[in-house]
């Protein structure tokens, strides 16, 4: 079954730790995204990728970095976590070359930095 | 000013009621208008999308777009407790690549 996966689902970590949020999709989509979502707030795009070896920053400035070495994998890394990074992180993917770009979302990772 | 404005609610209605969810926008370049549904502890999923002004119906859901007023709506008929979720409007514009702008979502509860 084609799907998009995120791990971990929940993460509680101390300040200064390095963390990597994993995202994988089995739909063969070219484009992948990372959004940040705080309660009651809109989704903010922080990173996206058009394909392997392509990464771009989104609208919201973020201290995180991403990589795209494989089509299906788009991990997000925070080198030194801070309480201000506490949020929900949503990964999504979409198929390039279609008229209406439908984004498919993973279940999200809820991050709490103490 | 935000490009997309959506009343965050929360909105609580009895089962069977007709629900109206709305968004306004300021960017006349938006081309496609979408509604996503997000259940608690899940990612958003696409419900419907429309392109032109007018109505589009899918079962109990009707999406309405009024480009002259820069206003979109989602109507839910015969609302069910399973419709309880956060509903996000989203709009796309082509700026070198397609860009999706989301509203902040309206939290809806349908009471049995």
Coordinates of C-alpha atoms in Angstrom, one line a residue:
Chain A
X1 CA 0.0 0.0 0.0
X2 CA 1.4 3.4 -1.0
X3 CA 1.9 5.6 1.9
X4 CA 4.0 8.2 3.7
X5 CA 5.6 7.4 7.0
X6 CA 7.2 9.5 9.8
X7 CA 9.2 8.4 12.7
X8 CA 9.3 9.0 15.6
X9 CA 5.7 10.0 16.2
X10 CA 6.6 11.6 19.5
X11 CA 9.9 12.8 20.8
X12 CA 10.9 14.4 24.0
X13 CA 14.5 15.5 24.1
X14 CA 16.8 17.9 26.1
X15 CA 18.2 21.1 24.8
X16 CA 21.4 20.8 22.8
X17 CA 20.7 17.3 21.5
X18 CA 21.0 16.5 17.8
X19 CA 17.8 15.0 16.3
X20 CA 16.8 13.6 13.0
X21 CA 13.1 13.3 12.0
X22 CA 12.6 10.6 9.4
X23 CA 10.2 10.7 6.5
X24 CA 9.7 8.0 3.8
X25 CA 7.1 7.6 1.0
X26 CA 6.3 4.7 -1.1
X27 CA 4.4 6.5 -3.8
X28 CA 7.4 7.4 -6.0
X29 CA 6.7 11.1 -5.7
X30 CA 9.3 13.5 -6.9
X31 CA 8.4 16.4 -4.6
X32 CA 8.6 16.3 -0.8
X33 CA 8.0 18.9 1.9
X34 CA 8.5 19.6 5.6
X35 CA 5.9 21.8 7.4
X36 CA 5.8 23.1 10.9
X37 CA 2.4 23.3 12.6
X38 CA 1.7 24.8 16.0
X39 CA -1.7 24.4 17.7
X40 CA -4.3 26.6 16.1
X41 CA -1.9 27.9 13.5
X42 CA -1.5 27.4 9.8
X43 CA 1.1 25.0 8.3
X44 CA 4.3 26.8 7.5
X45 CA 6.6 25.4 4.8
X46 CA 10.2 25.0 6.1
X47 CA 11.8 22.9 3.4
X48 CA 11.0 21.2 0.1
X49 CA 12.7 19.1 -2.5
X50 CA 12.0 18.5 -6.2
X51 CA 13.9 15.3 -6.3
X52 CA 17.2 13.6 -5.5
X53 CA 20.0 16.1 -4.5
X54 CA 17.5 19.0 -4.6
X55 CA 16.6 20.9 -1.4
X56 CA 15.1 24.4 -1.0
X57 CA 14.2 26.5 2.0
X58 CA 10.5 27.3 2.5
X59 CA 8.8 30.4 3.6
X60 CA 9.4 30.0 7.3
X61 CA 13.0 30.4 8.4
X62 CA 14.2 27.3 10.2
X63 CA 17.4 26.2 11.8
X64 CA 16.9 22.7 10.5
X65 CA 18.5 21.1 7.5
X66 CA 17.3 18.4 5.1
X67 CA 18.8 16.0 2.6
X68 CA 17.4 14.0 -0.3
X69 CA 19.8 11.2 -1.3
X70 CA 17.0 8.8 -2.2
X71 CA 13.7 9.6 -3.9
X72 CA 11.7 8.0 -1.1
X73 CA 13.6 9.5 1.9
X74 CA 13.6 13.1 3.1
X75 CA 15.0 13.4 6.7
X76 CA 15.1 16.6 8.7
X77 CA 17.9 17.3 11.1
X78 CA 18.3 19.7 14.0
X79 CA 21.9 20.0 15.0
X80 CA 21.2 21.4 18.5
X81 CA 17.6 21.3 19.7
X82 CA 16.1 24.3 21.6
X83 CA 12.7 24.8 23.4
X84 CA 11.7 27.1 20.5
X85 CA 11.8 24.1 18.2
X86 CA 8.9 22.5 20.1
X87 CA 6.2 21.9 17.5
X88 CA 4.6 19.4 15.2
X89 CA 6.5 18.6 12.1
X90 CA 4.6 17.3 9.1
X91 CA 6.1 15.6 6.0
X92 CA 4.3 15.6 2.7
X93 CA 4.9 14.5 -0.9
X94 CA 3.3 15.2 -4.2
X95 CA 3.6 14.1 -7.8
X96 CA 5.2 16.6 -10.2
X97 CA 3.7 16.9 -13.6
X98 CA 0.1 16.8 -12.6
X99 CA -2.2 19.8 -13.1
X100 CA -3.3 20.0 -9.5
X101 CA -0.5 19.2 -7.1
X102 CA -2.1 17.2 -4.4
X103 CA 0.0 16.8 -1.3
X104 CA -0.1 13.7 0.8
X105 CA 0.8 14.1 4.4
X106 CA 2.4 11.8 6.9
X107 CA 1.0 11.5 10.5
X108 CA 3.5 14.0 11.9
X109 CA 6.2 14.1 14.6
X110 CA 5.4 15.9 17.8
X111 CA 8.6 17.3 19.2
X112 CA 9.0 18.6 22.7
X113 CA 12.4 20.1 23.6
X114 CA 12.9 20.6 27.3
Chain B
X1 CA -2.0 40.8 6.4
X2 CA -2.1 37.0 6.0
X3 CA -2.7 35.7 2.5
X4 CA -5.4 33.3 3.7
X5 CA -7.7 34.0 6.7
X6 CA -9.7 31.2 8.4
X7 CA -11.7 31.4 11.5
X8 CA -10.1 28.9 13.9
X9 CA -13.3 28.3 15.8
X10 CA -13.8 26.0 17.6
X11 CA -17.2 25.2 16.1
X12 CA -19.5 22.8 17.8
X13 CA -22.8 21.7 16.3
X14 CA -25.3 18.9 16.8
X15 CA -25.4 15.8 14.6
X16 CA -27.4 16.3 11.4
X17 CA -26.7 20.1 11.2
X18 CA -25.4 21.8 8.1
X19 CA -22.0 23.2 8.7
X20 CA -20.4 26.1 6.9
X21 CA -16.7 26.6 7.0
X22 CA -15.1 29.7 5.3
X23 CA -11.9 31.3 4.2
X24 CA -11.0 34.6 2.7
X25 CA -7.9 35.4 0.7
X26 CA -6.1 38.4 -0.6
X27 CA -4.0 37.1 -3.5
X28 CA -6.0 37.1 -6.7
X29 CA -3.4 34.9 -8.3
X30 CA -4.5 31.9 -6.4
X31 CA -5.6 29.3 -9.0
X32 CA -6.8 26.2 -7.1
X33 CA -8.7 26.0 -3.9
X34 CA -8.6 23.0 -1.6
X35 CA -10.0 21.7 1.6
X36 CA -8.0 19.4 3.8
X37 CA -9.4 17.5 6.8
X38 CA -7.1 16.7 9.7
X39 CA -8.1 14.3 12.4
X40 CA -6.5 14.5 15.8
X41 CA -2.9 13.1 15.8
X42 CA -3.0 12.6 12.0
X43 CA -1.7 14.5 9.0
X44 CA -4.1 16.5 6.8
X45 CA -5.8 14.6 3.9
X46 CA -7.3 16.2 0.8
X47 CA -11.1 16.4 0.8
X48 CA -11.8 18.4 -2.3
X49 CA -10.4 20.9 -4.7
X50 CA -11.9 23.4 -7.1
X51 CA -10.6 25.6 -9.8
X52 CA -13.2 28.0 -10.9
X53 CA -15.9 30.1 -9.2
X54 CA -19.0 28.0 -8.4
X55 CA -19.9 24.9 -6.6
X56 CA -18.5 21.4 -6.5
X57 CA -20.3 18.6 -4.8
X58 CA -19.0 15.3 -3.4
X59 CA -21.5 13.4 -1.4
X60 CA -22.3 15.4 1.7
X61 CA -19.6 17.9 1.0
X62 CA -19.9 21.0 -1.2
X63 CA -17.1 23.4 -2.0
X64 CA -17.9 26.9 -3.1
X65 CA -15.6 29.5 -4.6
X66 CA -16.4 33.1 -5.2
X67 CA -13.4 34.7 -6.9
X68 CA -14.9 38.1 -7.1
X69 CA -15.2 38.3 -3.3
X70 CA -12.1 36.2 -2.7
X71 CA -14.1 33.9 -0.5
X72 CA -14.4 30.1 -0.4
X73 CA -16.7 27.8 1.7
X74 CA -17.1 24.2 2.5
X75 CA -20.6 23.0 3.4
X76 CA -21.2 19.7 5.2
X77 CA -24.7 18.4 5.1
X78 CA -26.2 15.9 7.5
X79 CA -23.1 16.2 9.7
X80 CA -21.9 13.1 11.5
X81 CA -19.7 12.7 14.6
X82 CA -17.1 11.2 12.3
X83 CA -16.8 14.6 10.6
X84 CA -15.3 16.0 13.8
X85 CA -11.8 17.2 12.8
X86 CA -9.9 20.3 11.9
X87 CA -10.6 21.6 8.4
X88 CA -7.9 23.6 6.6
X89 CA -8.4 25.5 3.5
X90 CA -5.5 25.8 1.1
X91 CA -4.8 27.7 -2.1
X92 CA -2.2 27.2 -4.7
X93 CA -0.4 29.7 -6.9
X94 CA 2.3 29.2 -9.5
X95 CA 5.4 31.2 -8.6
X96 CA 8.1 29.4 -10.6
X97 CA 6.7 26.3 -8.9
X98 CA 3.4 25.6 -7.3
X99 CA 3.1 27.0 -3.9
X100 CA 0.4 26.0 -1.4
X101 CA -0.8 28.5 1.3
X102 CA -2.8 27.1 4.2
X103 CA -5.4 28.7 6.4
X104 CA -5.0 28.1 10.1
X105 CA -7.8 25.5 10.2
X106 CA -11.2 25.4 11.9
X107 CA -11.7 22.9 14.6
X108 CA -15.1 21.3 14.2
X109 CA -17.0 19.0 16.7
X110 CA -20.2 17.3 15.8
X111 CA -22.1 16.3 18.9
X112 CA -24.2 13.1 18.8

